Short mmCIF file of C-alpha atoms and ligand atoms in Angstrom, two decimals:
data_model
loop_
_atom_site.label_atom_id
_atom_site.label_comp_id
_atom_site.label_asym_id
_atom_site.label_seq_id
_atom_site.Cartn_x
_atom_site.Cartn_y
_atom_site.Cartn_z
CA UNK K 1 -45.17 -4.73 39.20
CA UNK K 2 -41.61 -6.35 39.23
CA UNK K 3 -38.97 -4.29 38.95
CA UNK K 4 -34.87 -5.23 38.73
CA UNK K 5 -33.87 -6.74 42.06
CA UNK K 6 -31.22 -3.49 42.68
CA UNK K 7 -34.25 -1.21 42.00
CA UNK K 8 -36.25 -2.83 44.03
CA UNK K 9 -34.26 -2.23 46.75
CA UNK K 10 -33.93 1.67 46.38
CA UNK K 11 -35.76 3.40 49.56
CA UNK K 12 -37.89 6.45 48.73
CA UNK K 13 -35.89 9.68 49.75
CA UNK K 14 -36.37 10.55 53.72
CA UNK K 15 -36.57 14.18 52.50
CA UNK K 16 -39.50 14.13 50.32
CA UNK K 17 -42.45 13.60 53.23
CA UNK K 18 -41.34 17.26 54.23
CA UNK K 19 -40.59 18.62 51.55
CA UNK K 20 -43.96 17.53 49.56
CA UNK K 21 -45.71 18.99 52.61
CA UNK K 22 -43.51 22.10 52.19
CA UNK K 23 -44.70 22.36 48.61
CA UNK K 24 -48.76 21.70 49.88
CA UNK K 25 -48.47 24.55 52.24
CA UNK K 26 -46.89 26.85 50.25
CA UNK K 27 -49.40 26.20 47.76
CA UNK K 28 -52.44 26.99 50.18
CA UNK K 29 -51.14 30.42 50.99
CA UNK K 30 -48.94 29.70 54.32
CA UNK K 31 -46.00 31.97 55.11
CA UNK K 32 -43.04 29.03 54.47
CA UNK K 33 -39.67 29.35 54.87
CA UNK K 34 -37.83 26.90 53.19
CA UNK K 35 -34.50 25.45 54.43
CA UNK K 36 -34.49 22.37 53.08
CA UNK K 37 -32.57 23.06 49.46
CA UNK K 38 -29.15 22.39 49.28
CA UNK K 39 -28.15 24.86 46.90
CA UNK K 40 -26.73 28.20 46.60
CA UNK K 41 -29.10 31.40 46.48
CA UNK K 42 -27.21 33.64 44.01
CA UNK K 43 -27.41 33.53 40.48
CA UNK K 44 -24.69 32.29 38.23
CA UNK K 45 -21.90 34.60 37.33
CA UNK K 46 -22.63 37.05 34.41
CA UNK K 47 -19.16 36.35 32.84
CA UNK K 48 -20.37 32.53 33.20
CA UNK K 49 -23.98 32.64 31.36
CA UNK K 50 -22.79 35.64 28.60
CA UNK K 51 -20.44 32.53 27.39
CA UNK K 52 -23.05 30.37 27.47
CA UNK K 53 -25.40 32.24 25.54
CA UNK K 54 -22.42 33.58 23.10
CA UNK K 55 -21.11 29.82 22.71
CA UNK K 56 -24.91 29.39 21.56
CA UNK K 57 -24.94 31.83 19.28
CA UNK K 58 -22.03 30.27 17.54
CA UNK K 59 -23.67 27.12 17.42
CA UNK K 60 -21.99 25.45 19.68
CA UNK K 61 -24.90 22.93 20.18
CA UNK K 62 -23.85 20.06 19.01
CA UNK K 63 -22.59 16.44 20.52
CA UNK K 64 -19.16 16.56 21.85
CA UNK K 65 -16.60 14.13 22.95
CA UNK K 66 -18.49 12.18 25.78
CA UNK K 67 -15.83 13.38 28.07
CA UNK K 68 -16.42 16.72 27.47
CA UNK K 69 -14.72 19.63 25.17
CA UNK K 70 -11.35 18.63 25.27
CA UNK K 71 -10.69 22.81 26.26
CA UNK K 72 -12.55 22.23 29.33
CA UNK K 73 -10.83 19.22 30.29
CA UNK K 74 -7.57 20.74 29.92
CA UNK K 75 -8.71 24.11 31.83
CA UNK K 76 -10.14 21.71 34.88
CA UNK K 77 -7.27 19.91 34.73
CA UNK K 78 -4.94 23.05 34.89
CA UNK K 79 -6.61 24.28 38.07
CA UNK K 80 -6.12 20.86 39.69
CA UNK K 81 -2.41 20.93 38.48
CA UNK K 82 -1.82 24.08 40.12
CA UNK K 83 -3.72 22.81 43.35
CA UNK K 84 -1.14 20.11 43.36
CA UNK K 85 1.56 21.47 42.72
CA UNK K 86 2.37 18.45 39.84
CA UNK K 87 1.61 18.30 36.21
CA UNK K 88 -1.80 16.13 35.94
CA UNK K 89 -3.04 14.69 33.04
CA UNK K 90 -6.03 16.20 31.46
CA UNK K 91 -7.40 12.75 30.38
CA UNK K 92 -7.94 12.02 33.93
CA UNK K 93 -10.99 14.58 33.55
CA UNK K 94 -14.19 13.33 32.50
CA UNK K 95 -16.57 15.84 32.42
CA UNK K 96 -20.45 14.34 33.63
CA UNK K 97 -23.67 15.84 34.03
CA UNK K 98 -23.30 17.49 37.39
CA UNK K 99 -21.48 15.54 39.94
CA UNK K 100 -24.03 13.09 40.84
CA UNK K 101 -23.40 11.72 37.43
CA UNK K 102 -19.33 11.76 38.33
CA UNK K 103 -20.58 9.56 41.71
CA UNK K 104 -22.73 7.06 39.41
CA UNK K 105 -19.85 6.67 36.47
CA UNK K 106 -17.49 6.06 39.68
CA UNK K 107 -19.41 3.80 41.84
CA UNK K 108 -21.08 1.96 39.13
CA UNK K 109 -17.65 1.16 37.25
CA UNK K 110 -15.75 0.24 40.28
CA UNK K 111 -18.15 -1.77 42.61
CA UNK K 112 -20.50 -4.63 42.20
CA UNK K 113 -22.49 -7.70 43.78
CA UNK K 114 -20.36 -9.23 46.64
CA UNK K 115 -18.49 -5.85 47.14
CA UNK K 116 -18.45 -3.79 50.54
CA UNK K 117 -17.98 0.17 50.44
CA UNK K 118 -17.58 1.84 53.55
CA UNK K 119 -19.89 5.24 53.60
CA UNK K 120 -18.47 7.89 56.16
CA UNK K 121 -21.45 9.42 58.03
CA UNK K 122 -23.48 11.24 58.33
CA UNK K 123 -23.56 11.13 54.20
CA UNK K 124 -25.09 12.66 51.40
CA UNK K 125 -28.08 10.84 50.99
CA UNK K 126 -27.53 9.78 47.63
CA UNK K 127 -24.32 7.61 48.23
CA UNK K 128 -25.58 4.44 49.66
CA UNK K 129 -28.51 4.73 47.02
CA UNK K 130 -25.61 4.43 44.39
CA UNK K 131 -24.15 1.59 45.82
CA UNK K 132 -27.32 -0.58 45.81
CA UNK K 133 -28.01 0.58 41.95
CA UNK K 134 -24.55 -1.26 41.32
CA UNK K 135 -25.86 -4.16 43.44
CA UNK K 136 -22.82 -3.33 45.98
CA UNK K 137 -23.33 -3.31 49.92
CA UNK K 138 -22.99 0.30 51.67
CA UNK K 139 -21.41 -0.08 55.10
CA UNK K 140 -21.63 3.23 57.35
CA UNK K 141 -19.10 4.35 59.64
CA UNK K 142 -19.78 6.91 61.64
CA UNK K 143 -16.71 8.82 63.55
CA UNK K 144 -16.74 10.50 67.24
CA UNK K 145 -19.68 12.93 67.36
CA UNK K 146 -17.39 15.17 69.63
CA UNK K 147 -15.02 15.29 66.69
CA UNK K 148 -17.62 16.69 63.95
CA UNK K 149 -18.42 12.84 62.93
CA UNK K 150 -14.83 12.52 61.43
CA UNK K 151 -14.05 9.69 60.81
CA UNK K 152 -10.13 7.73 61.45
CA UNK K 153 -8.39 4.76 60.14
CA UNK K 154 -9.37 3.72 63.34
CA UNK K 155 -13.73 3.69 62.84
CA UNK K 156 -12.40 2.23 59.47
CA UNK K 157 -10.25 -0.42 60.65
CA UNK K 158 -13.57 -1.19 63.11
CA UNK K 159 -15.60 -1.29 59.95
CA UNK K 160 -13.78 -2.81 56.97
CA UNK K 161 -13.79 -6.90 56.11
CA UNK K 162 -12.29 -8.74 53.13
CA UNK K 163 -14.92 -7.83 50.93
CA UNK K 164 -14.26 -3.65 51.26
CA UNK K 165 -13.40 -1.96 48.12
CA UNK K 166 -14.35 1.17 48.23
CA UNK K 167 -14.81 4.61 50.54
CA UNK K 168 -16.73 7.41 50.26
CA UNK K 169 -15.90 10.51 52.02
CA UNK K 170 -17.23 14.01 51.40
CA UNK K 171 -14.86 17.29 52.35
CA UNK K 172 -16.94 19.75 53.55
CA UNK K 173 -19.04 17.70 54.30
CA UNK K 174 -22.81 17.89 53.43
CA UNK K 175 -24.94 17.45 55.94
CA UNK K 176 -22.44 18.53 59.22
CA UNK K 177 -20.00 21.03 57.35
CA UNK K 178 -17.47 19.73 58.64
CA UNK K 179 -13.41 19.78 56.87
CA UNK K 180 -11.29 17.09 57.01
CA UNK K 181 -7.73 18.53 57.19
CA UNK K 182 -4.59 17.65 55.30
CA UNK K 183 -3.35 15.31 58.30
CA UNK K 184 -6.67 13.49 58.45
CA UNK K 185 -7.42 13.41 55.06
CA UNK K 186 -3.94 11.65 54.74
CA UNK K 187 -4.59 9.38 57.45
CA UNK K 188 -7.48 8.15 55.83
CA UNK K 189 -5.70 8.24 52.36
CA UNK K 190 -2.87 6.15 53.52
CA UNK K 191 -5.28 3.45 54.87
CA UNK K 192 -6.92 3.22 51.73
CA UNK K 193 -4.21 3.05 49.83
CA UNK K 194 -1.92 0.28 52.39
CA UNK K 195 -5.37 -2.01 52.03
CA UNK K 196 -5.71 -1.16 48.07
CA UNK K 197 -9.20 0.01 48.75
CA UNK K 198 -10.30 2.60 46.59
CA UNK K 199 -11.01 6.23 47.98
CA UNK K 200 -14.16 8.70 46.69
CA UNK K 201 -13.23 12.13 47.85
CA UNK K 202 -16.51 14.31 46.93
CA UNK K 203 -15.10 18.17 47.21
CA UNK K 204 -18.16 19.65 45.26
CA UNK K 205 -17.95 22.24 48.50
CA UNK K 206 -14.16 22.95 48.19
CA UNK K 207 -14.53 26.47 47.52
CA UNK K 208 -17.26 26.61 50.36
CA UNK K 209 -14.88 26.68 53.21
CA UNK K 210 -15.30 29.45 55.91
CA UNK K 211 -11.95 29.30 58.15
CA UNK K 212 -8.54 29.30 56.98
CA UNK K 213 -7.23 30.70 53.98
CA UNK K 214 -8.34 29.26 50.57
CA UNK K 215 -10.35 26.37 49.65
CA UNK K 216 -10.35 22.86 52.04
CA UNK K 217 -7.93 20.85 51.17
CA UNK K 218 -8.44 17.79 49.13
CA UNK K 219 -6.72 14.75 48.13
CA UNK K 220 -4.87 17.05 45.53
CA UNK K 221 -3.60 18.56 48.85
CA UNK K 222 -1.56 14.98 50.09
CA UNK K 223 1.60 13.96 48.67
CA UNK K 224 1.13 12.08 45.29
CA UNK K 225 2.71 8.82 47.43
CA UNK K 226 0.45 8.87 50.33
CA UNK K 227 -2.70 8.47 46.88
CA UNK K 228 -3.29 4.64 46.33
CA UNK K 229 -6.47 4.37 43.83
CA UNK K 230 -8.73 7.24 44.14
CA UNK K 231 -11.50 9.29 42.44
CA UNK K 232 -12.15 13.31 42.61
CA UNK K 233 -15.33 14.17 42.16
CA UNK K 234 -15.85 17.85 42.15
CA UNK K 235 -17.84 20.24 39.90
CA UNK K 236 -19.42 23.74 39.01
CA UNK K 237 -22.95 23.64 40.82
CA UNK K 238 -22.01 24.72 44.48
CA UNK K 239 -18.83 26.90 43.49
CA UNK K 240 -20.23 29.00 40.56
CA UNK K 241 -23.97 28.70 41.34
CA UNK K 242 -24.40 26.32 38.43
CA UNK K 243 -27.05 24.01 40.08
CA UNK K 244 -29.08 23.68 37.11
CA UNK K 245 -26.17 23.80 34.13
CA UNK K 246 -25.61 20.15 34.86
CA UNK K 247 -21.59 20.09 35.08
CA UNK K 248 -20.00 18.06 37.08
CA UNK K 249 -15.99 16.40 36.68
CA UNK K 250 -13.98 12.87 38.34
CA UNK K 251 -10.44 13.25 38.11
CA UNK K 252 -8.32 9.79 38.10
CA UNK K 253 -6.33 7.80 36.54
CA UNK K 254 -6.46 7.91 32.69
CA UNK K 255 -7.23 4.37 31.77
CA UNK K 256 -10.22 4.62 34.90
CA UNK K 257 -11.61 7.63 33.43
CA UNK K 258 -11.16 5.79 29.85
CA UNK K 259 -13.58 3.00 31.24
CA UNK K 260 -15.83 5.89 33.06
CA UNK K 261 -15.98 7.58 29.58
CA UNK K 262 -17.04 4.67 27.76
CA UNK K 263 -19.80 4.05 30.39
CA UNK K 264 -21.14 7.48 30.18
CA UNK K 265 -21.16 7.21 26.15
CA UNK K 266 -23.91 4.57 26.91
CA UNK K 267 -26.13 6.56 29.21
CA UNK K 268 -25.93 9.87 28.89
CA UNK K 269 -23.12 11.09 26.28
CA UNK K 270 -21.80 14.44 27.11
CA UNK K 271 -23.46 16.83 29.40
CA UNK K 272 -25.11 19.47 27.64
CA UNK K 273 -23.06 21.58 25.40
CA UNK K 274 -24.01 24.82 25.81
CA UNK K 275 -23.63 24.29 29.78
CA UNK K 276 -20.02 22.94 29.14
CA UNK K 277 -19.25 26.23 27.25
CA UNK K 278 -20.58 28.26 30.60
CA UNK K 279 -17.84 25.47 32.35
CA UNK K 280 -14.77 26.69 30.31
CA UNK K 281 -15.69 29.98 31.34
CA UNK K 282 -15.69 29.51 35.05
CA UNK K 283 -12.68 27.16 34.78
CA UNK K 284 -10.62 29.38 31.98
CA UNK K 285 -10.96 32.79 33.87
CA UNK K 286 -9.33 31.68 37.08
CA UNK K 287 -8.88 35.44 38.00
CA UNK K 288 -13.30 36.34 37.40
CA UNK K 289 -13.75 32.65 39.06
CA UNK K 290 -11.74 33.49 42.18
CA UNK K 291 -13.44 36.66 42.52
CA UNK K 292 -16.70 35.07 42.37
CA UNK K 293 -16.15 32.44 44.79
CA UNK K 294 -14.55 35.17 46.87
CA UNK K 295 -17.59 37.39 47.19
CA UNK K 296 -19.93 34.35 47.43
CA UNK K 297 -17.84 32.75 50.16
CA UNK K 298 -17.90 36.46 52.16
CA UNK K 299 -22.37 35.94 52.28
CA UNK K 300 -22.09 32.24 53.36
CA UNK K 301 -19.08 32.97 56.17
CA UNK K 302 -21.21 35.60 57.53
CA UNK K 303 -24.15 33.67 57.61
CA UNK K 304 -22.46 30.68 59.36
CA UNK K 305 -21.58 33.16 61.35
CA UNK K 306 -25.07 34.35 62.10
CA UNK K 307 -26.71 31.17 62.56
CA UNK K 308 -24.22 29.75 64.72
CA UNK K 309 -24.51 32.92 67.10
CA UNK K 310 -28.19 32.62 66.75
CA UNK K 311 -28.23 28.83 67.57
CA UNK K 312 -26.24 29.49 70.96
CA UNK K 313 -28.56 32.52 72.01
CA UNK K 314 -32.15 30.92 71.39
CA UNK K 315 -31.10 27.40 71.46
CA UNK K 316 -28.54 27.17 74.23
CA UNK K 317 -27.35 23.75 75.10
CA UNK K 318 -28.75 22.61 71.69
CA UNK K 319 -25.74 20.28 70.13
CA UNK K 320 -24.45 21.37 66.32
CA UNK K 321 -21.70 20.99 64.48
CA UNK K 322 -19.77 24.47 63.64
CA UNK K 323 -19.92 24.58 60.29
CA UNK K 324 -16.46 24.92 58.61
CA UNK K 325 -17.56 24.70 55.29
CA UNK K 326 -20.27 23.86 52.91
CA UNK K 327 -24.26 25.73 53.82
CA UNK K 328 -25.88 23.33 56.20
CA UNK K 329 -26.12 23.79 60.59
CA UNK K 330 -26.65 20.38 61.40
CA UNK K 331 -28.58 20.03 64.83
CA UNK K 332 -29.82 17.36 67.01
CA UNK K 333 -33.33 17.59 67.95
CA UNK K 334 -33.20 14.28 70.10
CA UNK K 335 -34.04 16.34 73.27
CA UNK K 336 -37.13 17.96 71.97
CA UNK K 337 -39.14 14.53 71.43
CA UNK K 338 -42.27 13.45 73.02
CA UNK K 339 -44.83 10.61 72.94
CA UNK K 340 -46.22 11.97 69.41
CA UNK K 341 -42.62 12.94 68.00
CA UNK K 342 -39.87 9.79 68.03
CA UNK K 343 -37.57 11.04 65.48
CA UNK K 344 -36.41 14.30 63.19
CA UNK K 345 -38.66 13.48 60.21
CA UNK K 346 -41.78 13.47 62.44
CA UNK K 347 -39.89 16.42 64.75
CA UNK K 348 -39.76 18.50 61.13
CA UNK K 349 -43.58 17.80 60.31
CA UNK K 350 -44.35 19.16 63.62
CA UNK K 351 -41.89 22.18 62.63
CA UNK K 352 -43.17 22.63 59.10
CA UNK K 353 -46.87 22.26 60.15
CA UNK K 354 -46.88 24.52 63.39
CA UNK K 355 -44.06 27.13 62.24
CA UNK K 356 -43.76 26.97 58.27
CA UNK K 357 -40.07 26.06 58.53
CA UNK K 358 -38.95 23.32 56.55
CA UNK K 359 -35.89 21.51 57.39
CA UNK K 360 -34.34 17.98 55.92
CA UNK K 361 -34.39 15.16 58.84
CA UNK K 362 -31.04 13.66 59.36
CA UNK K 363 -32.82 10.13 58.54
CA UNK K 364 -31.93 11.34 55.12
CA UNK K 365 -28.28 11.14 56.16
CA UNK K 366 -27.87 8.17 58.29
CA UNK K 367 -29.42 9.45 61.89
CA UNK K 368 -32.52 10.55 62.69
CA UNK K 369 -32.30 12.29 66.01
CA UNK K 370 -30.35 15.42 63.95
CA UNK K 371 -31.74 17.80 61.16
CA UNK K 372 -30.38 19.88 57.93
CA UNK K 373 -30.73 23.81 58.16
CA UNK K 374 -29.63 25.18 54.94
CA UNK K 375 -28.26 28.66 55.63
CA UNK K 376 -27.95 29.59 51.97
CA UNK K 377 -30.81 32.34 52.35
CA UNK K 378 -31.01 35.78 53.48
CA UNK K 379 -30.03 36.66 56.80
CA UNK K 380 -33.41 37.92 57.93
CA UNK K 381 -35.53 34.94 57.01
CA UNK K 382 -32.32 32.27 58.60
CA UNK K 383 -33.53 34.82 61.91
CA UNK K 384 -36.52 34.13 61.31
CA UNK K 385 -36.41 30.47 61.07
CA UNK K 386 -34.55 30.40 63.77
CA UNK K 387 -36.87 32.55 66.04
CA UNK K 388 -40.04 30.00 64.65
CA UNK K 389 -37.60 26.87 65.93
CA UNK K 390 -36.74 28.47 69.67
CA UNK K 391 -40.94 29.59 69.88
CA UNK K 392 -41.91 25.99 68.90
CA UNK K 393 -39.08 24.53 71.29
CA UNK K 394 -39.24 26.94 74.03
CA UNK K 395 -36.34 29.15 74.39
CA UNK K 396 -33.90 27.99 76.64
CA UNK K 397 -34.74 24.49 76.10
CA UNK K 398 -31.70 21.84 75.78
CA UNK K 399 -31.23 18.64 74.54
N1 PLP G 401 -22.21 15.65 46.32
C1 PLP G 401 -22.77 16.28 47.36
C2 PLP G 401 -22.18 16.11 48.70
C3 PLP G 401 -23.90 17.09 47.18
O1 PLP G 401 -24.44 17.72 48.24
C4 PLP G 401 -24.44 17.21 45.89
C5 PLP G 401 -25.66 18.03 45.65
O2 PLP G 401 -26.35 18.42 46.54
C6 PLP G 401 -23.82 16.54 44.85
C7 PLP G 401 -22.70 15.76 45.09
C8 PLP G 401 -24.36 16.57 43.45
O3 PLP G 401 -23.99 17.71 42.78
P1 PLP G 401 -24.53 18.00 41.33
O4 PLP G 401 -25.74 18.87 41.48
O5 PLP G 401 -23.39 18.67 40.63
O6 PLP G 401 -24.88 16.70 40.69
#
């Protein structure tokens, strides 16, 4: 069968080998625990579904603007004023369906055949997939392990040629956790904007951010002149627990989000209503939404907390990223392989098959010698998991 040459070239998601086994297992009665999922355990906020189902009841079920409820646009666009400290323009915020759509309006609008964009890495594995679906060229660039994979104008400078348009960074970062801060993330901005290459900033983990007061900054953090062209992507599903409401938001320029609109009126129109309506809750009621995040954010610091501790005592010598935000402990498993085992997806086969724990390989993210631990699950089974990991290891092994 021949399908479009950009299709064609789509690879088939690292994660699913383990994931499908995960499901197999599970399905013949094993004890799994399952760490792969990169979303948030609790349930969305009661104040948050009693709109929904309310804003049903009034029959609010019909199309809207493909943007999004005007309402909602104006209440994102007020909590993105007030992060900036200037006045932004509510017709800068398109609302999608989740942010993956926000990533595809983006990337598919602003890069095509010929074009380079420069991927920071480790990445979410659905970036450079993006970039081939609008027949562009993803280009990784990885910064200094030692400084959480960060990367600098400098890695950039390494990396860009006359054909870059575009970069995509992620702050907190899924899969290391790591946060950018204002100085980097203005480094970065400032070399994008000098070279007139546009800048992604994906901050769908803002509000996940476990030192320092606050969410992680963003590029609403940087002074308005150190912005050349850029794109925010941010939306509900990590913040408010909304995985499966679909609502998602870019915030540019008005005429860019004008052309974003009009390409979202041909594929998808406007995410679902009803889920919208849950939206303007969680971005109307700043004071119920802080609280939220608040009391969500106190489970995930303490579990960073707990896996990290864990990590050092069963796995000493292991190498991980501290997590400053996001839900993930990214690992490297490099020193653990053997004639049979060459790399983290076969390393998490061995794991899922001997010990039930099922992790994402970091050949989903750009390097294979690392692994994904989501720590957005109960404190007893991220111990055991971790227990499982050290038995099948041997504690006091190091990479
Ligand atoms: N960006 C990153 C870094 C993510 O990890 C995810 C989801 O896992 C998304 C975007 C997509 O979010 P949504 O579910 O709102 O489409």
């Amino acid at each position: 069968m021949q399908f479009s040459s950009n299709v064609e070239k789509l690879k088939p998601s690292a994660t699913i080998a383990v994931s499908t086994l995960a499901k197999r297992l599970a399905a013949e009665g094993r004890d799994i625990i399952n760490l792969s999922a990169g979303e948030p355990d609790f349930g969305t906020p009661t104040f948050v579904s009693e709109a929904a189902i309310q804003g049903i009841r009034d029959g609010q079920t019909r199309y809207t603007a493909p943007a999004g409820i005007p309402e909602l646009r104006k209440a994102i666009a007020a909590r993105l004023s007030e992060r900036a400290g200037r006045d932004l323009d509510w017709e800068g915020v398109v609302v999608t369906s989740g942010a993956k759509q926000s990533l595809f309006n983006a990337i598919f609008s602003l890069f095509g055949s010929g074009d380079e964009v420069l991927i920071a890495a480790p990445y979410w594995t659905t970036y450079p997939d993006l970039v081939t679906i609008a027949r562009a060229e993803s280009v990784e660039v990885f910064g200094p392990e030692e400084n959480d994979f960060k990367i600098t104008p400098q890695e950039l400078e390494a990396a860009a040629t006359e054909r870059t348009r575009g970069l995509i960074i992620n702050t907190p970062c899924n899969p290391t956790g790591a946060v950018y801060d204002v100085a980097e993330l203005q480094a970065i901005a400032e070399w994008c904007r000098d070279r007139d290459i546009w800048l992604i900033s994906d901050e769908i983990y803002r509000s996940i951010h476990h030192d320092g007061d606050g969410a992680a900054p963003g590029v609403l953090s940087l002074p308005a002149a150190s912005l050349g062209r850029y794109v925010l992507v941010d939306g509900a599903s990590k913040s408010f627990a909304m995985t499966g409401w679909r609502i998602g938001f870019s915030f540019a320029d008005t005429k860019v989000s004008k052309t974003f609109t009009a390409l979202q009126s041909q594929v998808t129109s406007n995410s679902a209503t009803p889920s919208q309506v849950a939206a303007l809750a969680a971005y109307g009621d700043a004071v119920a939404a802080d609280a939220s995040i608040k009391e969500m954010g106190v489970a995930f610091r303490r579990r960073r907390d707990l896996v990290t501790a864990r990590m050092r005592e069963l796995l000493p010598g292991v190498p991980f990223i501290e997590p400053r935000g996001a839900f993930y402990l990214f690992f490297r498993v490099d020193g653990f392989f053997d004639g049979d085992v060459q790399d983290a997806t076969a390393w998490c086969s061995r794991l899922l098959t001997e010990k039930g724990v099922a992790l994402v390989p970091g050949g989903a993210f750009g390097d294979d010698r690392w692994v994904r631990m989501s720590f957005a699950t109960s404190d007893d089974l991220l111990d055991s998991a971790l227990t499982r990991i050290a038995e099948m290891v041997g504690a006091g092994a190091s990479t």
